[in-house]
Amino acid sequence: MIRPSLSLGLLDRVLRVLFPGVLLLLLSGCTSVSYYSQLASGQLQLLRAREPVQEVISDPRRDPNLRARLVQSQAARTFASQQLHLPDNKSYRLYADIGRPFVVWNVFATPEFSLSPQNHCFPIAGCVAYRGYYSQGAARGEAALQRLQGMDVSIGGVEAYSTLGWFNDPIISSMMNWGDERLATLIFHELAHQRFYVKDDTEFNESFATFVEQEGTRQWRATRGLAPDNTAAIQRRDQFIQLVLNTRTRLEQLYALPLSADQMRQRKAAEFERLRSDYRKMRDDQWAGDKRYDAWINAPMNNARLLPFGLYDQWVPAFAALYKQMNGDWTKFYAAVEKLGALPADERKAALKALAES
């Protein structure tokens, strides 16, 4: 339950007025009432679980490790607003213990011979390339139904998400499974969504937030006098991402060919085997046998498993180029991002492509 606080109490009163209206708006769509009901219930439970971070830190009865981690999180939270010019509000100055490893599970789905995600549209967030569930069992049930319809499906657990400034988002216990630096990067990423968001363009939004996360983390380390992050690990991450993106490109070219379903399945399977083979060669020849991505690469493969790479990473080089053009000035960078976001979708994509190629 929310601990007594003037600001949280005021927000609760607003929620009592606003939440039923939002729920009715959601239920007016054609998606099932049960799905929107679990969304509303899950979000409300999360809001009710919040408590001020400073109260947790000051309470000697709480887990000392948790209190120490939250102290570090607040230093990163202050850095986010003061140095990265991200929103200065109560988001991530609250804490919520949800008692599970992920706050939601996202279900991604594509047709068998396409990398176009099955989009789902919502009044606030617009259209996104996944469907979120607060229960892992419900996510698995949805995935099973999609598979029965012949779709390629993948489920991914999510540690945190942004309500885009509608509510004060908390640090969630699911975010505490990583080290202090990873917790900071999650805060940077989610606050970036609050800073700017374009409805119906998941690739733009996630790539923008990922760039802010990565550059923000680099600056966060420098401010604390730490050496740059493990250069080899970052280089290998980027190489792996590029390997997957190259596979996406080849699959898109394949799916445009006039082939029979059997021929398409055979060549699709061959592309996934090529991905595995290219990865193993890179791992053994260039990475000295580093196996950090083995579990992912050896799992069953389909189109949907590749979606997050295109969604979260596709335009990161474009935003990096834009940041460089703005001479590392965050305020000018955000203004330029807003101009990009205001463009019609086709023009926006062309501009991002030109930036990435520069």
Coordinates of C-alpha atoms in Angstrom, one line a residue:
M1 CA 0.0 0.0 0.0
I2 CA 1.1 3.6 -0.5
R3 CA 2.5 5.1 2.6
P4 CA 1.0 8.4 3.8
S5 CA 2.2 11.3 1.7
L6 CA 0.6 14.6 0.6
S7 CA 1.7 14.2 -3.1
L8 CA 0.8 10.5 -3.2
G9 CA -2.5 11.1 -1.5
L10 CA -3.3 13.9 -4.0
L11 CA -2.4 11.5 -6.8
D12 CA -4.6 8.8 -5.4
R13 CA -7.5 11.3 -5.4
V14 CA -6.8 12.1 -9.0
L15 CA -6.6 8.4 -9.9
R16 CA -10.0 7.8 -8.3
V17 CA -11.5 10.3 -10.7
L18 CA -9.3 9.6 -13.7
F19 CA -8.9 5.8 -13.7
P20 CA -12.5 4.8 -14.3
G21 CA -12.7 7.2 -17.2
V22 CA -9.5 5.8 -18.7
L23 CA -10.7 2.3 -18.2
L24 CA -14.0 3.0 -20.0
L25 CA -12.1 4.6 -22.8
L26 CA -9.9 1.5 -23.1
L27 CA -12.9 -0.9 -23.0
S28 CA -14.5 1.0 -25.9
G29 CA -12.0 -0.7 -28.2
C30 CA -12.5 -3.9 -30.0
T31 CA -9.9 -5.8 -27.9
S32 CA -11.4 -8.1 -25.3
V33 CA -12.6 -6.7 -22.1
S34 CA -10.6 -9.3 -20.2
Y35 CA -7.3 -8.1 -21.7
Y36 CA -7.9 -4.4 -20.8
S37 CA -9.2 -5.5 -17.4
Q38 CA -5.9 -7.2 -16.6
L39 CA -4.0 -4.1 -17.8
A40 CA -6.0 -1.8 -15.6
S41 CA -5.8 -4.1 -12.6
G42 CA -2.0 -4.7 -13.0
Q43 CA -1.3 -0.9 -13.3
L44 CA -3.4 -0.1 -10.3
Q45 CA -1.7 -2.7 -8.2
L46 CA 1.7 -1.3 -9.2
L47 CA 0.6 2.2 -8.2
R48 CA -0.7 1.0 -4.9
A49 CA 2.6 -0.7 -4.1
R50 CA 4.6 2.5 -4.3
E51 CA 6.3 4.1 -1.4
P52 CA 8.8 7.0 -1.2
V53 CA 12.4 5.8 -1.8
Q54 CA 13.7 8.0 1.1
E55 CA 11.3 6.2 3.5
V56 CA 12.7 2.8 2.5
I57 CA 16.3 4.1 2.9
S58 CA 15.6 5.6 6.3
D59 CA 13.9 2.4 7.7
P60 CA 16.4 0.3 9.6
R61 CA 14.0 -2.7 9.4
R62 CA 14.3 -2.9 5.6
D63 CA 16.9 -5.0 3.8
P64 CA 20.3 -3.3 4.1
N65 CA 21.3 -4.3 0.6
L66 CA 18.0 -2.8 -0.8
R67 CA 18.6 0.4 1.1
A68 CA 22.2 0.7 -0.2
R69 CA 21.0 0.0 -3.8
L70 CA 18.3 2.6 -3.5
V71 CA 20.9 5.2 -2.3
Q72 CA 22.9 4.6 -5.5
S73 CA 19.7 4.8 -7.6
Q74 CA 18.9 8.2 -6.3
A75 CA 22.4 9.5 -7.2
A76 CA 21.7 8.3 -10.8
R77 CA 18.2 9.8 -10.7
T78 CA 19.6 13.2 -9.8
F79 CA 22.2 12.9 -12.5
A80 CA 19.5 12.1 -15.0
S81 CA 17.7 15.4 -14.5
Q82 CA 20.7 17.6 -13.8
Q83 CA 23.1 16.4 -16.4
L84 CA 21.1 14.5 -19.0
H85 CA 18.2 17.1 -18.8
L86 CA 15.6 14.3 -18.4
P87 CA 12.3 15.1 -16.6
D88 CA 12.6 16.2 -13.0
N89 CA 9.6 14.7 -11.3
K90 CA 8.8 12.0 -8.7
S91 CA 9.3 9.1 -11.2
Y92 CA 12.0 6.7 -9.9
R93 CA 12.0 8.5 -6.5
L94 CA 9.4 5.9 -5.4
Y95 CA 9.8 2.2 -4.9
A96 CA 7.4 -0.8 -5.4
D97 CA 8.0 -4.4 -4.4
I98 CA 6.0 -6.6 -6.8
G99 CA 7.3 -10.0 -5.7
R100 CA 8.0 -11.3 -9.2
P101 CA 11.0 -11.2 -11.6
F102 CA 9.3 -9.1 -14.3
V103 CA 6.7 -6.4 -14.1
V104 CA 5.1 -7.5 -17.4
W105 CA 5.7 -10.1 -20.1
N106 CA 5.5 -8.8 -23.7
V107 CA 4.2 -11.1 -26.5
F108 CA 5.6 -10.4 -30.0
A109 CA 4.0 -12.0 -33.0
T110 CA 4.7 -11.9 -36.8
P111 CA 3.3 -13.8 -39.8
E112 CA 5.3 -16.9 -40.7
F113 CA 6.9 -15.1 -43.7
S114 CA 7.1 -11.5 -42.5
L115 CA 9.0 -9.4 -40.1
S116 CA 6.2 -7.0 -39.7
P117 CA 5.0 -7.2 -36.1
Q118 CA 1.4 -7.6 -35.1
N119 CA 0.7 -4.1 -33.8
H120 CA -1.7 -3.3 -31.0
C121 CA -3.1 0.2 -30.5
F122 CA -3.9 1.9 -27.3
P123 CA -5.4 5.4 -26.6
I124 CA -2.4 6.7 -24.6
A125 CA 0.7 4.9 -26.1
G126 CA -0.6 4.6 -29.6
C127 CA 0.3 1.5 -31.6
V128 CA 3.1 -0.8 -30.3
A129 CA 4.6 -4.0 -31.7
Y130 CA 3.7 -6.2 -28.7
R131 CA 1.0 -7.0 -26.2
G132 CA 1.8 -6.8 -22.5
Y133 CA 0.6 -9.1 -19.7
Y134 CA 1.1 -8.7 -15.9
S135 CA 0.9 -12.5 -15.6
Q136 CA 3.4 -14.8 -17.3
G137 CA 0.7 -17.5 -17.5
A138 CA -1.6 -15.1 -19.4
A139 CA 1.3 -14.2 -21.8
R140 CA 1.9 -17.9 -22.5
G141 CA -1.8 -18.4 -23.1
E142 CA -1.8 -15.6 -25.7
A143 CA 1.3 -16.9 -27.3
A144 CA -0.3 -20.4 -27.7
L145 CA -3.4 -18.8 -29.4
Q146 CA -1.1 -16.9 -31.8
R147 CA 0.8 -20.1 -32.6
L148 CA -2.5 -21.9 -33.4
Q149 CA -3.1 -19.2 -36.0
G150 CA 0.2 -19.9 -37.7
M151 CA 2.1 -16.9 -36.2
D152 CA 5.7 -16.8 -35.2
V153 CA 5.7 -15.8 -31.5
S154 CA 8.1 -14.8 -28.8
I155 CA 7.7 -13.8 -25.1
G156 CA 10.0 -11.4 -23.3
G157 CA 10.0 -10.4 -19.7
V158 CA 10.2 -6.7 -19.0
E159 CA 11.8 -5.2 -15.8
A160 CA 10.4 -1.7 -16.2
Y161 CA 8.2 0.5 -18.4
S162 CA 7.2 4.1 -18.6
T163 CA 3.6 5.5 -18.4
L164 CA 4.9 8.5 -20.4
G165 CA 4.4 10.9 -17.5
W166 CA 0.8 10.0 -16.8
F167 CA 1.8 8.6 -13.4
N168 CA 4.9 8.8 -11.2
D169 CA 6.7 5.6 -12.2
P170 CA 8.5 3.7 -9.4
I171 CA 11.7 1.8 -9.2
I172 CA 10.3 -1.7 -9.3
S173 CA 11.8 -4.7 -7.4
S174 CA 12.2 -6.4 -10.8
M175 CA 14.8 -3.7 -11.6
M176 CA 16.9 -4.7 -8.7
N177 CA 18.2 -8.0 -10.2
W178 CA 21.0 -6.2 -11.9
G179 CA 24.0 -4.2 -10.7
D180 CA 23.9 -0.5 -9.7
E181 CA 25.0 0.6 -13.2
R182 CA 22.3 -1.4 -15.0
L183 CA 19.7 0.1 -12.6
A184 CA 20.9 3.6 -13.6
T185 CA 20.7 2.7 -17.3
L186 CA 17.1 1.5 -16.8
I187 CA 16.2 4.8 -15.2
F188 CA 17.8 6.8 -18.0
H189 CA 16.0 4.7 -20.6
E190 CA 12.5 5.0 -19.1
L191 CA 12.9 8.7 -18.4
A192 CA 13.8 9.2 -22.0
H193 CA 10.4 7.9 -22.9
Q194 CA 8.9 10.6 -20.7
R195 CA 11.1 13.2 -22.3
F196 CA 9.8 12.5 -25.8
Y197 CA 7.6 9.9 -27.4
V198 CA 6.0 9.6 -30.8
K199 CA 2.8 7.6 -31.1
D200 CA 2.8 4.7 -33.4
D201 CA 6.6 4.5 -34.0
T202 CA 8.1 1.9 -31.7
E203 CA 11.4 1.8 -33.6
F204 CA 11.9 5.6 -33.2
N205 CA 10.9 5.6 -29.5
E206 CA 13.0 2.6 -28.4
S207 CA 16.1 3.6 -30.4
F208 CA 15.9 7.1 -29.0
A209 CA 15.6 5.8 -25.4
T210 CA 18.4 3.2 -26.0
F211 CA 20.8 5.9 -27.3
V212 CA 20.0 8.1 -24.2
E213 CA 20.6 5.1 -22.0
Q214 CA 24.0 4.3 -23.6
E215 CA 25.3 7.8 -23.8
G216 CA 23.9 8.7 -20.4
T217 CA 25.7 5.6 -18.9
R218 CA 29.0 6.7 -20.5
Q219 CA 28.7 10.1 -19.0
W220 CA 27.5 8.7 -15.7
R221 CA 30.7 6.6 -15.5
A222 CA 32.9 9.6 -16.5
T223 CA 31.3 11.8 -13.8
R224 CA 32.2 9.2 -11.1
G225 CA 35.8 9.0 -12.4
L226 CA 35.4 5.5 -13.8
A227 CA 37.1 4.2 -16.9
P228 CA 34.9 3.7 -20.0
D229 CA 32.8 0.6 -19.8
N230 CA 34.3 -2.7 -20.9
T231 CA 35.1 -1.7 -24.5
A232 CA 35.4 -5.3 -25.6
A233 CA 32.0 -6.2 -24.2
I234 CA 30.4 -3.2 -25.9
Q235 CA 32.1 -4.0 -29.2
R236 CA 30.9 -7.6 -29.0
R237 CA 27.3 -6.4 -28.1
D238 CA 27.3 -4.2 -31.2
Q239 CA 28.7 -6.8 -33.4
F240 CA 26.1 -9.3 -32.2
I241 CA 23.3 -6.8 -32.8
Q242 CA 24.6 -6.1 -36.3
L243 CA 24.7 -9.8 -37.0
V244 CA 21.0 -10.2 -36.1
L245 CA 20.1 -7.0 -38.1
N246 CA 21.9 -8.4 -41.1
T247 CA 19.8 -11.6 -40.8
R248 CA 16.6 -9.5 -40.6
T249 CA 17.6 -7.7 -43.9
R250 CA 18.2 -11.0 -45.6
L251 CA 14.9 -12.4 -44.4
E252 CA 13.0 -9.3 -45.6
Q253 CA 14.6 -9.8 -49.0
L254 CA 13.6 -13.5 -48.9
Y255 CA 10.0 -12.9 -48.0
A256 CA 9.6 -10.6 -51.0
L257 CA 10.4 -13.4 -53.4
P258 CA 7.6 -15.3 -55.2
L259 CA 8.3 -18.7 -53.7
S260 CA 6.1 -21.5 -52.5
A261 CA 5.5 -22.0 -48.8
D262 CA 7.7 -25.1 -48.7
Q263 CA 10.5 -23.3 -50.5
M264 CA 10.1 -20.3 -48.2
R265 CA 10.3 -22.4 -45.0
Q266 CA 13.4 -24.2 -46.2
R267 CA 15.2 -20.9 -47.1
K268 CA 14.0 -19.3 -43.8
A269 CA 15.5 -22.2 -41.8
A270 CA 18.7 -21.9 -43.8
E271 CA 19.0 -18.2 -42.9
F272 CA 18.6 -19.0 -39.2
E273 CA 21.3 -21.7 -39.5
R274 CA 23.5 -19.1 -41.2
L275 CA 23.0 -16.7 -38.3
R276 CA 24.1 -19.5 -35.8
S277 CA 27.1 -20.4 -38.0
D278 CA 28.2 -16.7 -38.4
Y279 CA 27.8 -16.2 -34.7
R280 CA 29.9 -19.2 -33.8
K281 CA 32.6 -18.2 -36.2
M282 CA 32.7 -14.7 -34.8
R283 CA 32.7 -16.0 -31.2
D284 CA 35.6 -18.4 -31.8
D285 CA 37.7 -16.4 -34.2
Q286 CA 37.2 -12.8 -32.8
W287 CA 35.9 -13.2 -29.2
A288 CA 38.3 -15.7 -27.8
G289 CA 35.4 -18.1 -27.2
D290 CA 33.2 -15.7 -25.2
K291 CA 29.8 -17.5 -24.9
R292 CA 27.6 -14.8 -23.5
Y293 CA 25.1 -15.0 -26.4
D294 CA 25.1 -18.8 -26.7
A295 CA 21.9 -19.4 -24.8
W296 CA 20.0 -16.9 -27.0
I297 CA 21.5 -18.2 -30.3
N298 CA 20.8 -21.9 -29.5
A299 CA 17.2 -21.4 -28.5
P300 CA 14.4 -22.1 -31.1
M301 CA 14.4 -19.3 -33.7
N302 CA 11.7 -17.5 -35.5
N303 CA 10.8 -14.1 -36.9
A304 CA 9.4 -12.8 -33.6
R305 CA 12.6 -13.4 -31.7
L306 CA 14.3 -10.9 -34.0
L307 CA 11.8 -8.1 -33.5
P308 CA 13.3 -6.5 -30.4
F309 CA 16.6 -6.0 -32.2
G310 CA 15.0 -4.0 -34.9
L311 CA 12.8 -2.2 -32.5
Y312 CA 15.4 -1.2 -29.8
D313 CA 18.5 -0.8 -31.9
Q314 CA 17.6 0.1 -35.5
W315 CA 18.1 3.9 -35.3
V316 CA 20.6 4.1 -32.4
P317 CA 23.4 5.1 -34.9
A318 CA 21.1 7.8 -36.3
F319 CA 20.5 9.3 -32.8
A320 CA 24.3 9.1 -32.1
A321 CA 25.0 11.0 -35.3
L322 CA 22.4 13.6 -34.4
Y323 CA 23.9 14.0 -30.9
K324 CA 27.3 14.6 -32.4
Q325 CA 25.8 17.2 -34.8
M326 CA 24.5 19.0 -31.7
N327 CA 28.0 19.0 -30.3
G328 CA 26.9 16.9 -27.3
D329 CA 24.4 19.5 -26.1
W330 CA 21.4 17.6 -24.6
T331 CA 19.0 20.5 -24.9
K332 CA 19.7 21.0 -28.6
F333 CA 19.7 17.3 -29.2
Y334 CA 16.2 16.9 -27.7
A335 CA 14.9 19.9 -29.7
A336 CA 16.3 18.2 -32.9
V337 CA 14.7 14.9 -31.9
E338 CA 11.3 16.7 -31.4
K339 CA 11.6 18.1 -35.0
L340 CA 12.3 14.6 -36.3
G341 CA 9.3 13.2 -34.4
A342 CA 7.1 15.9 -35.9
L343 CA 7.8 14.8 -39.4
P344 CA 5.4 12.5 -41.3
A345 CA 6.4 8.8 -40.8
D346 CA 8.0 8.4 -44.2
E347 CA 10.0 11.6 -44.0
R348 CA 11.0 10.7 -40.5
K349 CA 12.3 7.3 -41.5
A350 CA 14.2 8.9 -44.5
A351 CA 15.8 11.4 -42.2
L352 CA 16.9 8.7 -39.7
K353 CA 18.3 6.7 -42.5
A354 CA 20.3 9.6 -43.8
L355 CA 21.7 10.3 -40.3
A356 CA 22.6 6.7 -39.8
E357 CA 24.5 6.6 -43.1
S358 CA 26.3 9.8 -42.3

